[in-house]
Tab-separated table of C-alpha atoms in Angstrom:
chain	number	residue	atom	x	y	z
A	1	UNK	CA	0.000	0.000	0.000
A	2	UNK	CA	1.124	3.495	-0.803
A	3	UNK	CA	1.895	5.501	2.260
A	4	UNK	CA	2.079	9.261	2.523
A	5	UNK	CA	3.026	10.451	5.975
A	6	UNK	CA	3.033	13.944	7.421
A	7	UNK	CA	5.241	14.935	10.313
A	8	UNK	CA	2.489	16.168	12.629
A	9	UNK	CA	-1.272	15.753	12.901
A	10	UNK	CA	-1.689	18.862	15.019
A	11	UNK	CA	0.600	21.872	15.375
A	12	UNK	CA	0.253	25.126	17.280
A	13	UNK	CA	2.624	27.979	16.439
A	14	UNK	CA	2.909	31.656	17.275
A	15	UNK	CA	2.652	34.522	14.809
A	16	UNK	CA	6.011	35.238	13.194
A	17	UNK	CA	7.484	31.770	13.782
A	18	UNK	CA	9.056	29.814	10.933
A	19	UNK	CA	7.116	26.596	10.452
A	20	UNK	CA	8.176	23.411	8.672
A	21	UNK	CA	5.673	20.807	7.522
A	22	UNK	CA	7.223	17.584	6.284
A	23	UNK	CA	5.760	15.004	3.924
A	24	UNK	CA	7.247	11.637	2.963
A	25	UNK	CA	5.983	9.114	0.404
A	26	UNK	CA	7.214	5.582	-0.086
A	27	UNK	CA	6.101	4.801	-3.666
A	28	UNK	CA	8.774	6.517	-5.760
A	29	UNK	CA	6.226	9.048	-7.059
A	30	UNK	CA	7.555	11.835	-9.263
A	31	UNK	CA	4.850	14.362	-8.324
A	32	UNK	CA	4.224	15.798	-4.882
A	33	UNK	CA	1.728	18.455	-3.825
A	34	UNK	CA	0.839	20.692	-0.911
A	35	UNK	CA	-2.781	21.824	-0.477
A	36	UNK	CA	-4.628	23.730	2.157
A	37	UNK	CA	-8.215	22.925	2.993
A	38	UNK	CA	-10.547	25.499	4.502
A	39	UNK	CA	-14.310	25.281	5.108
A	40	UNK	CA	-16.249	26.488	2.092
A	41	UNK	CA	-13.104	26.870	-0.038
A	42	UNK	CA	-12.358	23.241	-0.880
A	43	UNK	CA	-8.769	22.236	-1.671
A	44	UNK	CA	-6.373	24.905	-2.892
A	45	UNK	CA	-2.982	24.040	-4.344
A	46	UNK	CA	-0.083	25.840	-2.700
A	47	UNK	CA	2.908	24.290	-4.484
A	48	UNK	CA	3.623	21.371	-6.739
A	49	UNK	CA	6.863	19.499	-7.435
A	50	UNK	CA	7.325	17.191	-10.425
A	51	UNK	CA	10.903	16.135	-9.669
A	52	UNK	CA	13.709	16.604	-7.191
A	53	UNK	CA	14.574	20.294	-6.814
A	54	UNK	CA	11.771	21.237	-9.238
A	55	UNK	CA	8.749	23.205	-8.086
A	56	UNK	CA	5.848	25.178	-9.466
A	57	UNK	CA	3.593	27.681	-7.770
A	58	UNK	CA	0.019	26.675	-7.302
A	59	UNK	CA	-2.989	28.904	-6.788
A	60	UNK	CA	-1.997	30.398	-3.414
A	61	UNK	CA	1.816	30.383	-2.975
A	62	UNK	CA	2.101	33.705	-1.145
A	63	UNK	CA	3.629	33.310	2.302
A	64	UNK	CA	4.868	29.783	1.577
A	65	UNK	CA	7.957	28.149	0.139
A	66	UNK	CA	8.865	24.513	-0.503
A	67	UNK	CA	11.869	22.261	-0.647
A	68	UNK	CA	12.388	18.943	-2.387
A	69	UNK	CA	15.943	17.718	-1.940
A	70	UNK	CA	15.059	14.018	-2.136
A	71	UNK	CA	12.420	12.325	-4.257
A	72	UNK	CA	10.482	10.949	-1.316
A	73	UNK	CA	10.333	14.135	0.782
A	74	UNK	CA	8.528	17.425	0.161
A	75	UNK	CA	8.620	20.172	2.764
A	76	UNK	CA	6.319	23.161	3.109
A	77	UNK	CA	7.779	26.200	4.856
A	78	UNK	CA	5.878	29.111	6.338
A	79	UNK	CA	8.559	31.779	6.522
A	80	UNK	CA	6.709	33.915	9.071
A	81	UNK	CA	3.480	32.333	10.219
A	82	UNK	CA	0.369	34.484	10.355
A	83	UNK	CA	-3.078	33.821	11.789
A	84	UNK	CA	-4.607	33.610	8.310
A	85	UNK	CA	-2.451	30.535	7.698
A	86	UNK	CA	-4.409	28.596	10.313
A	87	UNK	CA	-5.738	25.709	8.251
A	88	UNK	CA	-5.621	22.014	7.420
A	89	UNK	CA	-2.609	21.201	5.247
A	90	UNK	CA	-2.704	18.138	3.034
A	91	UNK	CA	0.232	16.573	1.231
A	92	UNK	CA	-0.268	14.300	-1.788
A	93	UNK	CA	1.828	12.393	-4.293
A	94	UNK	CA	1.296	10.698	-7.650
A	95	UNK	CA	3.022	9.144	-10.633
A	96	UNK	CA	3.521	11.418	-13.610
A	97	UNK	CA	1.740	9.101	-16.079
A	98	UNK	CA	-1.669	9.932	-17.467
A	99	UNK	CA	-4.685	8.885	-15.421
A	100	UNK	CA	-2.772	8.779	-12.155
A	101	UNK	CA	-4.596	9.301	-8.903
A	102	UNK	CA	-3.210	11.326	-6.039
A	103	UNK	CA	-2.433	9.664	-2.715
A	104	UNK	CA	-3.001	11.846	0.311
A	105	UNK	CA	-1.481	12.033	3.740
A	106	UNK	CA	-3.680	12.345	6.853
A	107	UNK	CA	-3.257	16.116	7.063
A	108	UNK	CA	-1.737	18.554	9.547
A	109	UNK	CA	-4.083	20.864	11.421
A	110	UNK	CA	-2.028	24.024	11.967
A	111	UNK	CA	-3.160	26.719	14.367
A	112	UNK	CA	-1.292	30.030	14.421
A	113	UNK	CA	-1.990	32.152	17.490
B	1	UNK	CA	-8.528	26.810	-17.436
B	2	UNK	CA	-9.856	23.564	-16.028
B	3	UNK	CA	-12.718	23.602	-13.542
B	4	UNK	CA	-14.941	21.195	-11.634
B	5	UNK	CA	-18.400	22.074	-10.368
B	6	UNK	CA	-20.127	19.746	-7.988
B	7	UNK	CA	-23.425	19.793	-6.202
B	8	UNK	CA	-23.471	22.001	-3.167
B	9	UNK	CA	-24.098	20.427	0.164
B	10	UNK	CA	-24.677	19.493	2.746
B	11	UNK	CA	-26.729	16.474	1.747
B	12	UNK	CA	-28.644	14.571	4.421
B	13	UNK	CA	-30.212	11.199	3.656
B	14	UNK	CA	-31.797	8.364	5.567
B	15	UNK	CA	-30.121	4.966	5.557
B	16	UNK	CA	-30.914	2.923	2.398
B	17	UNK	CA	-31.819	6.026	0.381
B	18	UNK	CA	-30.518	6.585	-3.154
B	19	UNK	CA	-27.613	8.989	-3.532
B	20	UNK	CA	-26.684	11.227	-6.448
B	21	UNK	CA	-23.987	13.876	-6.270
B	22	UNK	CA	-23.701	15.835	-9.500
B	23	UNK	CA	-20.365	16.784	-11.000
B	24	UNK	CA	-19.610	18.623	-14.239
B	25	UNK	CA	-16.260	19.718	-15.591
B	26	UNK	CA	-14.477	21.833	-18.167
B	27	UNK	CA	-11.051	20.875	-19.442
B	28	UNK	CA	-8.858	21.722	-22.411
B	29	UNK	CA	-7.532	18.201	-22.938
B	30	UNK	CA	-8.945	14.724	-22.396
B	31	UNK	CA	-8.949	14.394	-18.628
B	32	UNK	CA	-9.165	11.467	-16.288
B	33	UNK	CA	-11.967	11.849	-13.749
B	34	UNK	CA	-11.997	10.869	-10.087
B	35	UNK	CA	-14.152	10.766	-7.010
B	36	UNK	CA	-12.296	11.038	-3.718
B	37	UNK	CA	-13.792	10.573	-0.252
B	38	UNK	CA	-12.650	12.174	2.997
B	39	UNK	CA	-13.785	10.603	6.242
B	40	UNK	CA	-13.695	12.743	9.409
B	41	UNK	CA	-10.161	13.460	10.582
B	42	UNK	CA	-8.505	11.847	7.569
B	43	UNK	CA	-6.959	12.795	4.252
B	44	UNK	CA	-8.650	12.144	0.918
B	45	UNK	CA	-8.670	8.679	-0.569
B	46	UNK	CA	-9.623	7.529	-4.035
B	47	UNK	CA	-13.162	6.164	-4.299
B	48	UNK	CA	-13.295	5.498	-8.040
B	49	UNK	CA	-11.961	6.747	-11.345
B	50	UNK	CA	-12.537	6.699	-15.105
B	51	UNK	CA	-9.902	7.500	-17.690
B	52	UNK	CA	-11.874	7.794	-20.928
B	53	UNK	CA	-15.329	8.541	-22.260
B	54	UNK	CA	-18.075	6.003	-21.399
B	55	UNK	CA	-15.896	4.308	-18.779
B	56	UNK	CA	-17.725	3.455	-15.566
B	57	UNK	CA	-15.828	3.565	-12.311
B	58	UNK	CA	-17.197	1.595	-9.371
B	59	UNK	CA	-16.219	0.768	-5.810
B	60	UNK	CA	-18.028	-0.081	-2.549
B	61	UNK	CA	-21.412	0.194	-4.265
B	62	UNK	CA	-20.664	3.653	-5.692
B	63	UNK	CA	-20.670	4.224	-9.456
B	64	UNK	CA	-19.930	7.071	-11.851
B	65	UNK	CA	-19.881	7.149	-15.660
B	66	UNK	CA	-17.622	9.435	-17.705
B	67	UNK	CA	-20.011	11.309	-20.036
B	68	UNK	CA	-18.055	13.352	-22.554
B	69	UNK	CA	-21.146	14.706	-24.324
B	70	UNK	CA	-22.475	16.270	-21.125
B	71	UNK	CA	-19.035	16.757	-19.483
B	72	UNK	CA	-20.334	15.043	-16.373
B	73	UNK	CA	-19.256	12.411	-13.853
B	74	UNK	CA	-22.146	12.054	-11.401
B	75	UNK	CA	-21.670	9.841	-8.331
B	76	UNK	CA	-24.459	7.391	-7.455
B	77	UNK	CA	-25.160	4.744	-4.860
B	78	UNK	CA	-28.330	2.738	-4.645
B	79	UNK	CA	-28.525	2.348	-0.871
B	80	UNK	CA	-26.414	4.483	1.451
B	81	UNK	CA	-25.246	3.472	4.899
B	82	UNK	CA	-24.383	5.514	7.971
B	83	UNK	CA	-20.729	4.652	7.336
B	84	UNK	CA	-20.894	6.538	3.996
B	85	UNK	CA	-21.090	9.833	5.881
B	86	UNK	CA	-18.107	11.805	4.588
B	87	UNK	CA	-17.061	14.609	2.249
B	88	UNK	CA	-16.964	13.663	-1.446
B	89	UNK	CA	-14.741	15.460	-3.952
B	90	UNK	CA	-14.992	15.271	-7.716
B	91	UNK	CA	-11.673	15.883	-9.494
B	92	UNK	CA	-10.039	15.817	-12.897
B	93	UNK	CA	-6.488	15.316	-14.054
B	94	UNK	CA	-5.781	16.950	-17.378
B	95	UNK	CA	-2.609	15.747	-19.145
B	96	UNK	CA	-2.165	19.251	-20.612
B	97	UNK	CA	-2.066	20.758	-17.120
B	98	UNK	CA	1.414	19.651	-16.050
B	99	UNK	CA	0.317	16.841	-13.754
B	100	UNK	CA	-1.932	18.877	-11.512
B	101	UNK	CA	-5.451	17.932	-10.487
B	102	UNK	CA	-8.452	20.221	-10.269
B	103	UNK	CA	-10.876	19.555	-7.421
B	104	UNK	CA	-14.481	20.495	-6.827
B	105	UNK	CA	-15.393	22.166	-3.555
B	106	UNK	CA	-16.595	18.961	-1.929
B	107	UNK	CA	-20.061	17.772	-0.891
B	108	UNK	CA	-20.725	16.773	2.703
B	109	UNK	CA	-22.978	13.732	3.026
B	110	UNK	CA	-24.635	12.794	6.303
B	111	UNK	CA	-26.576	9.542	6.483
B	112	UNK	CA	-28.985	9.145	9.403
B	113	UNK	CA	-30.092	5.757	10.768
């Protein structure tokens, strides 16, 4: 079974802190994704990576950066956390081939106070 | 750009009722279509998929048919159970869109005994 793991299920941080969210997948997937999920707004793509060291901005990249130094690991970084970044963060991965599904981690509920 | 529109929720049904959640899409290429389900406190998981026109995806009693002429992929189940209570997301993956998926806003289903 494909496994996508996220470093924390729940995280509480203070405004202005630098926050790291880690995601690891064990299926040798080329693509990895970071989404945030907010009530009434569905899933919004923050960043996407299609290979090691490669990244593309998604729909809402402002205030975030990412790092992919190894194929299996994709990190989301909040440079200076703000209260409007309180949200559920979901990591996903997939093969690059056509028709591929995305495999999701369990999510990290981040609260910024 | 690509888009997915799905039926707004929440949807509340009694056990053994028939379920339909409507989903329509726009895409520039020939997308693959998916239904994902998110149970409380978890990430999304694939429910079913279809990769070409007239394909029917099915799983756990749920079905959806890829209708190119109406650009639709409606989710149906003949008899819902309390355990089907979850959020359902319709999604597409367009090979012309660099490996990214487009998700609908999600429909919350509650099934009462």
